[in-house]
XYZ file of C-alpha atoms in Angstrom:
760
model
C 212.978 22.059 56.157
C 211.817 25.724 56.840
C 210.751 26.776 60.675
C 206.669 26.014 60.331
C 207.988 22.367 60.457
C 209.143 22.345 63.381
C 206.331 24.470 64.838
C 204.221 21.872 66.686
C 200.275 22.332 68.794
C 200.386 21.361 73.323
C 198.470 18.336 71.774
C 200.979 16.766 70.177
C 203.704 17.989 72.381
C 201.572 15.812 74.875
C 201.200 13.028 72.217
C 205.142 13.139 71.649
C 206.260 12.996 75.676
C 203.468 10.253 75.960
C 205.032 8.458 72.936
C 208.201 9.031 74.347
C 207.588 7.954 77.443
C 205.836 4.539 76.309
C 209.265 3.721 74.687
C 211.465 4.013 77.426
C 208.916 1.648 79.331
C 208.404 -0.858 76.722
C 212.625 -0.660 76.606
C 212.767 -1.206 80.410
C 210.777 -4.193 80.336
C 212.225 -5.719 76.817
C 216.111 -4.970 79.329
C 213.972 -6.368 82.760
C 213.383 -9.252 80.164
C 216.892 -9.898 79.004
C 218.602 -9.672 82.783
C 216.047 -12.924 83.418
C 217.499 -14.617 80.573
C 219.329 -17.290 81.751
C 223.406 -16.106 81.958
C 226.660 -17.745 83.069
C 228.446 -16.252 86.423
C 230.610 -17.440 88.609
C 230.550 -17.930 91.921
C 233.353 -17.458 93.658
C 233.604 -18.740 97.101
C 237.357 -18.167 98.164
C 240.032 -20.632 99.243
C 239.087 -24.332 99.738
C 237.530 -25.920 102.649
C 238.188 -29.687 101.579
C 241.441 -31.652 100.262
C 238.913 -34.216 98.466
C 238.261 -32.568 94.849
C 235.192 -34.308 95.454
C 233.783 -32.779 98.716
C 234.897 -29.589 96.933
C 232.165 -29.999 94.706
C 229.083 -30.917 96.810
C 229.499 -28.504 98.751
C 229.344 -26.362 95.749
C 226.165 -28.231 94.721
C 224.527 -28.075 98.868
C 225.249 -24.493 98.172
C 223.606 -23.546 94.446
C 220.959 -26.491 95.237
C 218.356 -24.951 97.772
C 217.977 -21.459 95.385
C 217.139 -24.185 92.044
C 214.769 -26.755 94.719
C 217.131 -29.544 93.846
C 220.604 -31.326 93.255
C 219.761 -32.330 90.426
C 218.930 -28.635 88.603
C 221.883 -27.891 90.433
C 224.053 -30.187 88.145
C 222.493 -29.355 85.204
C 222.904 -25.729 85.828
C 226.594 -26.126 86.957
C 228.750 -26.074 84.020
C 232.080 -25.941 86.054
C 233.370 -26.962 89.023
C 236.561 -25.302 90.500
C 238.354 -27.546 93.191
C 241.776 -27.264 93.202
C 243.930 -24.058 93.802
C 240.925 -22.493 94.862
C 236.692 -22.906 95.793
C 233.978 -22.044 93.023
C 231.646 -22.806 90.275
C 229.995 -21.186 86.998
C 226.312 -22.267 86.698
C 223.668 -20.919 84.459
C 221.495 -18.428 86.352
C 219.161 -15.370 86.430
C 219.928 -12.056 87.750
C 217.576 -12.286 90.342
C 219.213 -15.459 91.389
C 222.197 -14.234 91.421
C 222.408 -11.486 92.869
C 220.162 -13.707 95.240
C 223.489 -15.995 95.777
C 225.947 -13.356 96.076
C 223.914 -12.941 99.535
C 224.800 -16.883 100.033
C 226.833 -16.302 103.509
C 229.780 -18.352 101.980
C 230.106 -16.574 98.488
C 232.674 -13.896 98.017
C 230.761 -12.574 94.774
C 228.912 -13.552 92.379
C 229.976 -12.002 88.605
C 228.770 -12.263 85.135
C 231.223 -13.816 82.780
C 232.533 -12.294 79.750
C 234.416 -12.799 77.118
C 238.746 -11.599 76.842
C 240.794 -11.390 74.283
C 244.113 -12.430 72.364
C 246.789 -9.899 73.272
C 262.289 -16.488 67.609
C 265.418 -16.778 65.676
C 266.387 -13.226 67.064
C 265.238 -11.586 70.790
C 266.700 -14.565 73.189
C 270.158 -13.495 71.965
C 269.153 -9.976 72.005
C 268.406 -10.748 75.061
C 271.889 -12.396 75.902
C 270.375 -15.586 76.188
C 272.962 -17.431 74.402
C 272.620 -21.638 75.295
C 276.630 -22.092 74.477
C 277.778 -19.706 77.007
C 279.078 -22.164 80.486
C 277.781 -19.596 82.659
C 275.198 -17.871 83.216
C 270.890 -19.024 83.127
C 271.233 -21.519 80.244
C 274.108 -23.244 81.352
C 272.616 -23.044 85.469
C 269.843 -24.645 84.893
C 270.045 -27.250 81.579
C 267.659 -24.647 79.155
C 264.805 -25.533 81.367
C 264.460 -29.171 81.712
C 263.173 -29.387 85.363
C 260.045 -26.839 84.836
C 256.534 -26.646 83.410
C 255.179 -23.757 81.721
C 251.299 -23.717 80.967
C 249.955 -22.003 78.222
C 246.392 -21.181 78.220
C 245.627 -19.709 74.837
C 243.952 -21.168 72.239
C 246.088 -24.499 71.795
C 248.847 -26.498 70.637
C 249.572 -27.874 66.786
C 251.833 -31.001 68.009
C 253.414 -30.898 63.797
C 255.955 -28.088 64.760
C 259.093 -29.327 64.413
C 259.528 -26.516 67.987
C 257.770 -29.560 69.846
C 260.430 -31.824 69.517
C 262.019 -34.040 72.752
C 264.946 -34.573 71.024
C 267.842 -34.211 73.797
C 264.696 -33.815 77.026
C 264.817 -36.321 79.901
C 261.667 -38.139 81.388
C 258.392 -36.041 82.012
C 259.044 -34.778 85.439
C 257.435 -36.311 87.973
C 254.884 -34.439 89.772
C 253.644 -33.953 86.112
C 250.035 -34.789 86.764
C 247.977 -33.592 83.646
C 246.959 -35.261 80.613
C 246.733 -34.895 76.417
C 243.201 -35.447 75.468
C 242.122 -37.012 71.727
C 239.655 -34.479 69.757
C 238.795 -33.825 66.311
C 242.761 -33.577 64.146
C 244.696 -34.432 67.854
C 245.334 -37.626 68.848
C 246.994 -37.790 72.070
C 249.608 -39.410 71.348
C 250.786 -36.677 69.993
C 251.750 -35.015 73.392
C 255.612 -36.091 73.575
C 258.496 -34.977 76.711
C 258.513 -31.728 75.069
C 254.430 -30.742 74.847
C 253.390 -32.654 77.813
C 249.753 -31.981 78.329
C 247.558 -30.345 76.030
C 243.589 -30.498 76.740
C 240.762 -27.851 76.523
C 237.706 -26.140 77.416
C 234.464 -25.134 76.135
C 232.018 -25.568 78.650
C 231.574 -21.849 78.780
C 231.927 -21.395 75.642
C 229.196 -24.082 74.227
C 226.069 -22.938 77.290
C 226.956 -19.274 76.329
C 225.147 -20.170 73.093
C 222.948 -22.262 74.684
C 224.537 -25.714 72.435
C 223.458 -23.907 69.712
C 227.086 -22.737 68.195
C 229.088 -24.500 65.231
C 232.416 -25.124 65.366
C 232.723 -25.422 61.650
C 231.305 -22.837 60.424
C 234.236 -20.781 62.770
C 236.726 -22.931 61.106
C 237.231 -24.264 64.746
C 237.310 -27.758 65.878
C 235.985 -29.799 69.448
C 239.951 -30.297 70.239
C 243.667 -29.488 72.018
C 244.234 -28.265 67.888
C 245.332 -24.662 67.778
C 242.752 -22.751 64.970
C 244.431 -19.365 65.332
C 248.323 -20.176 65.459
C 248.421 -17.149 68.937
C 249.119 -20.522 71.269
C 251.388 -22.470 69.304
C 253.336 -19.157 68.794
C 253.453 -18.559 72.568
C 253.880 -21.911 73.180
C 257.147 -21.872 71.159
C 258.404 -18.567 71.884
C 258.539 -19.392 75.642
C 259.857 -23.012 75.150
C 260.316 -24.217 71.905
C 263.228 -26.662 70.833
C 265.630 -25.905 68.565
C 264.466 -25.725 65.398
C 267.525 -25.230 61.825
C 266.863 -22.467 59.721
C 263.375 -21.325 60.565
C 262.486 -18.226 58.433
C 259.773 -17.014 57.487
C 259.976 -16.797 53.358
C 263.334 -16.681 53.398
C 263.415 -13.487 56.109
C 265.162 -13.766 59.808
C 266.567 -16.373 59.189
C 267.693 -18.536 61.768
C 267.959 -21.294 64.293
C 263.936 -21.074 66.071
C 264.276 -21.580 69.998
C 261.748 -20.551 72.792
C 263.533 -18.715 75.776
C 262.992 -21.536 78.443
C 264.464 -24.819 75.613
C 264.573 -27.282 77.337
C 261.132 -26.295 79.419
C 258.106 -28.515 79.561
C 254.958 -27.228 77.493
C 251.933 -27.656 79.147
C 249.112 -26.894 76.750
C 244.950 -25.458 77.667
C 243.105 -24.521 75.212
C 240.286 -21.844 76.071
C 240.466 -18.874 72.935
C 238.756 -20.254 69.372
C 239.219 -18.843 65.977
C 236.421 -16.080 65.292
C 235.858 -16.573 69.074
C 237.149 -15.009 72.069
C 238.717 -16.191 75.652
C 235.424 -16.905 77.409
C 236.106 -16.325 81.744
C 234.702 -19.568 83.330
C 236.630 -21.945 80.694
C 239.446 -19.558 81.769
C 239.313 -20.395 85.383
C 238.580 -24.074 84.735
C 242.126 -24.171 83.415
C 243.988 -22.078 85.577
C 242.766 -24.484 88.443
C 243.644 -27.972 86.749
C 247.153 -25.888 85.991
C 246.941 -25.531 88.854
C 246.542 -29.225 89.899
C 248.686 -30.478 86.924
C 251.649 -28.621 88.114
C 253.024 -26.430 86.062
C 255.459 -24.535 87.531
C 254.627 -20.778 85.866
C 251.148 -19.649 83.940
C 251.749 -17.978 80.460
C 248.835 -15.810 79.276
C 248.335 -13.675 76.177
C 245.098 -12.178 76.928
C 243.656 -8.907 78.667
C 240.755 -6.658 79.030
C 238.957 -3.058 77.771
C 238.617 -0.415 79.882
C 236.549 0.224 81.912
C 238.761 -2.477 84.091
C 236.834 -5.486 86.750
C 237.905 -4.520 89.718
C 240.452 -7.311 91.199
C 238.984 -9.238 94.045
C 234.771 -8.294 93.485
C 234.554 -8.661 89.650
C 237.598 -9.883 87.787
C 237.495 -13.422 88.125
C 240.923 -13.943 86.163
C 242.734 -12.018 88.998
C 240.855 -13.969 91.342
C 242.150 -17.128 90.274
C 245.788 -15.847 89.711
C 245.507 -14.790 93.271
C 245.676 -18.340 94.346
C 247.643 -19.545 91.676
C 250.355 -17.714 93.517
C 250.113 -18.345 96.649
C 250.375 -21.829 96.088
C 254.045 -20.692 94.456
C 252.976 -20.860 90.964
C 254.072 -16.746 88.525
C 250.756 -15.736 86.434
C 252.678 -13.777 83.667
C 250.023 -12.031 81.534
C 250.061 -9.244 78.359
C 249.319 -5.861 79.567
C 247.450 -5.542 76.259
C 247.490 -3.666 73.182
C 246.280 -0.801 73.610
C 248.958 1.885 73.577
C 250.161 4.563 73.418
C 247.361 6.111 74.669
C 247.551 6.080 78.793
C 245.711 4.668 81.374
C 245.191 1.980 79.026
C 247.459 -1.601 80.937
C 245.346 -3.880 82.214
C 245.856 -7.164 83.782
C 246.627 -5.237 87.050
C 246.772 -6.825 90.218
C 249.695 -6.017 92.415
C 249.868 -10.475 92.259
C 250.417 -10.449 88.652
C 253.843 -10.038 86.353
C 252.031 -8.014 83.650
C 254.865 -7.741 80.572
C 254.435 -4.207 78.051
C 255.561 -4.879 74.698
C 259.294 -3.543 72.990
C 261.247 -3.772 69.374
C 265.085 -5.235 69.309
C 267.990 -4.694 67.473
C 265.663 -6.332 63.956
C 264.018 -4.482 61.755
C 262.475 -5.247 58.387
C 262.868 -2.834 55.633
C 261.561 -2.414 52.147
C 263.541 -0.431 49.915
C 261.250 1.245 47.514
C 263.553 3.610 45.090
C 262.041 7.125 43.164
C 262.998 8.290 40.157
C 265.514 10.637 41.449
C 268.088 7.859 42.895
C 266.591 8.795 46.747
C 266.734 4.954 48.401
C 263.676 5.192 50.929
C 263.407 3.071 53.883
C 259.527 1.523 54.048
C 258.648 -0.345 57.155
C 256.100 -2.820 59.001
C 255.363 -4.365 55.901
C 256.758 -7.730 54.334
C 256.966 -8.576 50.543
C 259.042 -11.804 49.313
C 258.126 -11.461 46.172
C 260.130 -10.155 42.299
C 261.375 -6.672 42.058
C 259.127 -4.551 40.920
C 260.770 -2.435 38.484
C 260.870 1.321 37.774
C 256.356 2.451 37.498
C 254.273 5.077 37.157
C 253.504 6.560 40.250
C 249.873 7.308 40.848
C 248.463 9.647 44.406
C 245.698 7.493 45.188
C 244.313 10.129 46.408
C 243.352 11.190 42.881
C 241.556 8.692 41.204
C 237.843 8.691 41.177
C 236.121 5.275 41.057
C 235.842 6.446 36.822
C 239.830 5.603 35.877
C 239.808 2.423 37.820
C 237.021 1.821 35.877
C 239.252 2.512 33.018
C 241.988 0.523 34.186
C 244.306 3.655 34.359
C 245.663 1.640 38.107
C 247.211 -1.036 35.464
C 250.740 -1.429 36.049
C 251.100 1.178 38.319
C 252.753 2.224 41.616
C 249.443 3.086 43.866
C 250.784 6.083 46.816
C 248.222 6.889 49.692
C 248.182 8.541 52.818
C 246.330 6.788 55.626
C 245.205 9.006 58.484
C 244.127 5.468 60.802
C 244.252 1.809 61.881
C 246.924 -0.451 59.403
C 244.901 -0.842 55.961
C 245.892 -4.564 55.196
C 244.006 -5.621 52.887
C 244.114 -2.527 50.260
C 246.911 -3.870 48.858
C 244.826 -7.254 47.676
C 242.170 -4.405 46.727
C 244.563 -2.570 44.704
C 245.854 -5.845 43.226
C 242.564 -6.927 41.603
C 242.335 -3.463 39.861
C 245.601 -4.254 38.788
C 248.033 -1.647 40.312
C 251.728 -3.302 40.635
C 252.668 -2.056 44.382
C 250.912 0.432 46.395
C 252.901 2.548 49.155
C 251.302 3.665 52.289
C 252.280 6.704 54.777
C 250.644 6.004 57.611
C 251.267 6.968 61.482
C 254.527 5.199 62.729
C 253.713 1.642 64.675
C 255.863 -1.578 65.528
C 254.155 -3.901 64.257
C 255.692 -6.412 61.481
C 252.539 -6.899 58.978
C 252.928 -10.205 56.952
C 251.774 -9.780 52.791
C 248.008 -10.125 52.066
C 248.587 -9.796 48.006
C 251.039 -10.559 45.832
C 252.042 -7.451 45.517
C 254.478 -4.881 47.590
C 252.780 -3.215 49.819
C 255.934 -0.414 51.439
C 254.834 0.952 54.367
C 256.390 4.791 55.835
C 255.720 6.798 57.969
C 253.890 10.551 57.781
C 257.431 11.991 57.205
C 258.708 10.379 54.563
C 255.273 9.993 52.548
C 255.711 14.150 52.461
C 259.311 12.799 50.913
C 257.092 10.986 48.216
C 254.686 13.464 47.461
C 257.087 16.668 46.950
C 258.476 14.512 44.470
C 255.199 13.484 42.786
C 254.234 16.723 42.113
C 257.473 18.341 41.336
C 257.845 15.596 38.552
C 256.416 15.560 35.439
C 256.541 11.600 35.443
C 256.921 10.327 38.690
C 258.253 6.401 39.125
C 259.575 4.581 41.598
C 260.452 0.767 42.304
C 260.166 -2.121 45.233
C 262.597 -4.432 45.943
C 262.287 -6.879 48.193
C 262.279 -6.742 51.943
C 265.327 -7.391 53.939
C 266.357 -8.167 57.679
C 268.609 -4.903 59.126
C 269.870 -6.810 62.836
C 272.383 -4.691 64.906
C 272.993 -1.288 64.667
C 271.564 1.622 63.548
C 268.268 0.052 64.237
C 267.662 1.039 69.130
C 264.950 -0.335 70.748
C 261.720 1.142 71.472
C 258.426 0.560 73.495
C 255.479 -0.483 70.722
C 253.640 1.924 69.583
C 250.321 -0.772 70.267
C 252.182 -1.835 73.387
C 249.535 -0.806 76.713
C 250.038 1.769 78.993
C 250.207 2.970 82.572
C 249.051 4.427 85.383
C 246.950 1.808 86.889
C 243.004 3.107 86.483
C 242.249 0.896 89.584
C 245.066 1.894 92.431
C 247.547 4.689 90.686
C 249.998 3.926 93.175
C 250.745 0.385 92.058
C 253.131 0.241 89.153
C 251.670 -1.114 86.201
C 253.741 -2.245 83.382
C 255.837 -4.208 86.098
C 258.616 -5.372 83.070
C 258.650 -5.481 79.367
C 259.975 -7.367 76.534
C 260.568 -7.751 72.603
C 256.472 -7.994 71.369
C 257.264 -6.670 67.765
C 257.802 -8.965 65.021
C 258.452 -11.790 66.977
C 259.282 -15.517 64.527
C 257.535 -18.373 65.890
C 255.637 -21.464 65.252
C 252.647 -21.546 63.498
C 250.113 -24.071 62.430
C 250.655 -22.771 58.119
C 252.077 -24.074 55.224
C 255.225 -21.500 56.396
C 255.875 -23.038 59.636
C 256.821 -20.426 61.157
C 255.946 -16.455 61.160
C 255.755 -13.205 62.476
C 253.415 -12.221 65.400
C 253.748 -8.264 67.476
C 251.622 -7.742 70.334
C 252.125 -7.833 74.302
C 251.085 -11.396 73.679
C 254.787 -12.082 72.098
C 256.209 -10.427 74.544
C 254.421 -12.568 77.678
C 256.222 -15.679 76.726
C 259.717 -14.232 76.835
C 258.945 -13.070 80.138
C 257.849 -16.586 81.195
C 260.298 -18.077 79.937
C 263.090 -16.207 82.254
C 261.264 -16.240 84.728
C 260.832 -20.991 84.488
C 264.954 -20.317 84.125
C 264.453 -18.159 87.413
C 262.080 -20.950 89.586
C 264.734 -23.903 88.117
C 267.355 -21.347 89.132
C 266.213 -20.932 93.096
C 263.331 -23.177 93.931
C 262.157 -21.263 97.485
C 261.358 -17.930 95.004
C 257.622 -16.027 95.748
C 256.168 -15.244 92.411
C 257.778 -11.697 94.420
C 260.736 -12.434 95.192
C 260.976 -13.591 91.259
C 258.755 -10.871 89.548
C 261.478 -7.971 92.034
C 264.379 -9.116 90.567
C 262.665 -8.691 86.867
C 262.092 -5.133 87.929
C 265.693 -4.412 88.927
C 267.395 -5.615 87.205
C 265.945 -4.595 84.306
C 267.798 -2.039 81.721
C 267.155 1.429 80.537
C 268.955 1.297 77.481
C 269.560 -1.082 74.967
C 272.450 -3.083 74.308
C 273.805 -0.850 71.818
C 273.685 1.981 75.135
C 270.895 3.285 74.106
C 268.433 5.075 76.461
C 264.803 3.736 75.254
C 262.427 5.434 73.549
C 258.181 4.574 73.707
C 256.244 5.175 70.510
C 253.635 7.267 70.519
C 252.083 11.137 69.372
C 255.557 12.152 69.945
C 257.411 10.070 70.647
C 259.446 10.677 74.614
C 262.030 8.547 76.360
C 260.543 6.281 78.063
C 259.123 5.772 81.459
C 258.120 3.630 84.042
C 254.203 3.729 83.152
C 255.682 2.575 79.475
C 258.127 0.318 80.696
C 257.853 -0.743 84.665
C 261.110 -0.965 85.473
C 262.181 -1.523 82.650
C 263.370 -4.336 79.665
C 264.046 -8.011 80.955
C 267.451 -8.740 81.741
C 267.605 -12.308 81.908
C 271.642 -12.537 82.107
C 271.954 -10.251 85.834
C 268.091 -11.912 87.305
C 269.324 -14.544 89.097
C 271.623 -12.889 90.676
C 269.038 -9.359 92.229
C 271.014 -9.532 95.822
C 267.873 -7.934 97.172
C 264.780 -8.308 96.641
C 261.516 -6.331 97.494
C 258.938 -9.919 98.342
C 255.332 -10.624 99.241
C 253.087 -12.847 100.425
C 249.332 -13.378 102.234
C 250.138 -10.195 104.675
C 251.066 -8.152 101.517
C 248.458 -9.075 99.407
C 246.299 -7.961 102.502
C 247.913 -5.083 103.285
C 246.708 -4.003 99.137
C 243.124 -5.611 99.672
C 242.771 -3.013 103.250
C 244.174 0.377 101.816
C 242.028 -0.166 98.744
C 238.595 -0.844 100.749
C 237.870 -4.106 100.087
C 235.798 -5.202 103.470
C 236.664 -8.115 105.790
C 234.183 -10.409 104.586
C 235.730 -10.318 100.790
C 239.167 -10.959 102.113
C 237.862 -13.486 104.566
C 236.183 -15.790 101.841
C 239.335 -15.567 99.296
C 242.168 -16.509 101.673
C 239.954 -19.036 103.835
C 240.565 -17.371 107.580
C 238.543 -15.176 109.239
C 240.705 -11.718 109.179
C 239.938 -8.125 109.494
C 242.068 -4.789 108.303
C 243.358 -3.031 111.387
C 241.826 0.632 111.639
C 242.957 2.936 110.358
C 243.281 1.351 106.864
C 247.514 0.735 105.882
C 248.529 2.709 103.252
C 248.098 1.218 99.462
C 252.527 3.514 99.411
C 253.232 0.672 101.224
C 252.835 -2.016 99.700
C 256.418 -3.572 99.597
C 256.602 -3.490 95.515
C 259.718 -3.283 94.445
C 258.177 0.546 93.077
C 257.250 3.122 94.175
C 254.582 5.591 93.035
C 252.462 7.933 94.423
C 249.733 9.718 92.992
C 248.501 12.676 95.216
C 251.602 13.982 96.743
C 250.600 17.866 98.442
C 251.843 17.466 101.842
C 255.473 15.627 102.628
C 254.779 11.536 103.292
C 257.054 9.296 104.770
C 257.011 5.163 102.508
C 258.442 1.778 103.793
C 259.887 -1.033 102.397
C 261.702 -4.127 102.968
C 264.120 -6.178 101.307
C 265.765 -9.282 101.284
C 268.666 -10.629 101.151
C 269.271 -13.083 98.786
C 273.504 -12.140 98.106
C 276.108 -12.769 100.205
C 275.440 -13.024 103.833
C 277.745 -9.904 105.154
C 276.828 -7.913 102.026
C 276.830 -3.921 102.497
C 274.423 -1.594 99.950
C 274.396 2.406 100.489
C 270.820 4.247 98.671
C 272.010 6.265 95.695
C 269.368 8.563 94.407
C 267.723 10.106 91.378
C 265.536 12.683 92.227
C 262.196 13.212 90.704
C 262.344 17.058 89.496
C 261.532 19.041 91.938
C 260.891 16.373 94.487
C 262.719 16.171 97.716
C 263.953 12.322 99.447
C 265.643 11.721 102.102
C 266.186 7.088 102.744
C 267.044 6.317 106.052
C 269.003 4.619 106.846
C 272.105 5.165 103.539
C 273.015 1.864 103.944
C 271.331 -1.687 104.558
C 273.388 -4.002 106.278
C 273.184 -7.708 105.903
C 276.329 -9.042 109.013
C 274.551 -12.507 109.406
C 272.088 -14.893 108.369
C 270.250 -14.279 110.623
C 269.841 -10.661 109.599
C 268.408 -11.300 106.012
C 265.175 -8.462 106.472
C 265.822 -4.874 106.736
C 263.580 -1.444 106.633
C 264.064 1.220 105.645
C 262.107 4.960 105.085
C 261.890 7.276 102.319
C 260.858 10.673 102.881
C 259.094 12.196 99.606
C 258.426 15.745 99.578
C 257.606 17.839 97.193
C 258.761 21.335 95.605
C 256.385 22.179 93.073
C 253.918 25.012 94.089
C 250.791 23.669 91.119
C 249.333 20.459 90.207
C 251.925 18.266 88.418
C 252.253 15.943 85.594
C 254.427 12.735 86.561
C 257.773 12.651 86.939
C 260.104 9.855 87.557
C 263.305 9.300 89.331
C 265.253 5.453 90.661
C 266.384 3.992 93.739
C 269.717 1.438 93.627
C 271.129 -0.021 96.550
C 274.285 -0.666 95.244
C 277.101 -3.280 97.117
C 281.406 -3.884 95.801
C 279.930 -7.181 94.460
C 278.396 -5.825 92.321
C 275.006 -5.382 92.785
C 272.303 -2.123 91.480
C 269.070 -2.602 92.956
C 267.211 -0.644 91.026
C 263.549 0.286 91.946
C 261.752 3.426 89.936
C 259.815 6.098 91.975
C 256.850 8.020 89.745
C 255.614 10.727 91.844
C 252.187 13.426 90.741
C 251.799 16.788 92.876
C 248.635 17.441 93.289
C 248.026 20.331 95.696
C 243.967 20.019 94.965
C 242.952 16.714 94.113
C 239.647 16.110 92.131
C 239.103 13.214 94.229
C 237.431 15.509 96.814
């Protein structure tokens, strides 16, 4: 293009400006019109004001009816009435109606609904949960036979042998849920293991204006799981014993859930080829509280930017009410790692789970023509060995080469700079290749084959070894052997690369995640011909923790959700079973810190006897809400009673969490915590500090004496100052309270020096 073509007259300039202005006006008009289209909104009213659910629903119509002109219009608009665990409703409204409704004196706030995304034979042995042991958590709780775990996910596949009810007693009397029939699912499919199964689709249908063709999405309107995610999570948490479970011969052993005799209640809110819609999720949680579940497990997550817990996050509000009724909520931290500040489900009343690997890996041997054997990772291949064949570098080939059939009978090798190309093998099989070796950035995802040829994955370092061999050999050859299972050494535990990391983007002083559990290559039941498959994600780690929480809740029915969370954090492991420190996969790999795994890897051997707990109830959560800047009106409606935050506002650093996170330290500050003795009367604990680099800490008192039944709570302070003279990144340490009875109550410390704040 010549310079003259860029020169325009003044008249032309005016025309261009006018045209752009008209386009902008037109776009604004379109946006305004679109915003006036009916959308689904969730209206939160806080704690319910009536014990009778019908009266709660009637109060919802009393609010919505006048806005829409009649109760008939209200009933047509309303999708769900949330009336058991909390008060609220979902309705189809225009944006102006939603704004008007948000000003109603009884409304906490109104949020536009959104989609959320879905985020074994070895894992429980790895964690030390041995069912044959004469002592321990499984023995003391009869493997969780008295607890009910609510799985809010993609439904359930009842035909899996992991839902057998052999040896289980009657369903707990408090259970009020039900099994709902639907396409492909009979109510009689439930038993003493799978005690409830239902589905929620009203929000989904409204979102599609009744035009959703569920069949085109390969879905059915029933509790039946067409995705597999919900079945996998349910059986990971509480699957029954199934011998000889395996995936094509790999990872063979006895499958069982973390709490193998616990009962499962399935709530389907996620749909194949569709995400999970928040009004449906909230209704499922509302019903689960009514039904009598003991623990809620949700392997769903949000995306950056996160919603504020009380003003915008429907899920966090529903979780708050569940926790206030004594139901722990365990949720996935997300799969957006290893980048920092990606952790989701960050409300302090939620138990947020990160994912690790464990001491089992699957290696695909690759033998080069020089007799050097490399171990490919991640990919799973169970077919016949591909004998020595010529290996070609994919990047050197052209379209004409492929058309000429050059790949036929060859093994192809390629570097992939990006995400895993899972369908690459299928494409290469079509052009005649007999195998594929892919060099990728390190991952911790076990990938099952989508092609009939082997697809072996290596990291870039091994990839360069292969490339060097190819470039220094006249006719390079290789063979690929079937995948083999390796258990124990030399595989050390690490935080999985996909696991989302802290710090918390909404409230950096609240440590997230809380805890980690194995989430890579977890074998559990699926609705498929194989019966069992590998899945990876924080979604898989979440039900493991939910199962442990269920066992602890049965063992200690009087413990609050916060006390259980504290026990998880303070007894967690920072080393793997072989004694090696836990690393964190990333770029580069490093030793794991609290933003990777919270307190550490969950330790069910110790969790039921933590000695001390950092407990929290309504007062402590309100302390957090006030320190976070939520207004009195919102907090009062959330609680269902008048509440006024103290002035000045309390410090978020004093929220009674089993961690201390200080994101802005410039001068000496004092942090307060209170611990509750759940161990023997008369216990005496002494403080042991691992100082973060360049940070000075002083604990007062240094000794805690719980001398009698009446002295079961004690408060201590930690003075914190910095020796750094410039802004730093976070430095990490720990504070442990140790007694003579074998208790070591450890909380993580995370401190960042900020002499110049970025928030001015």
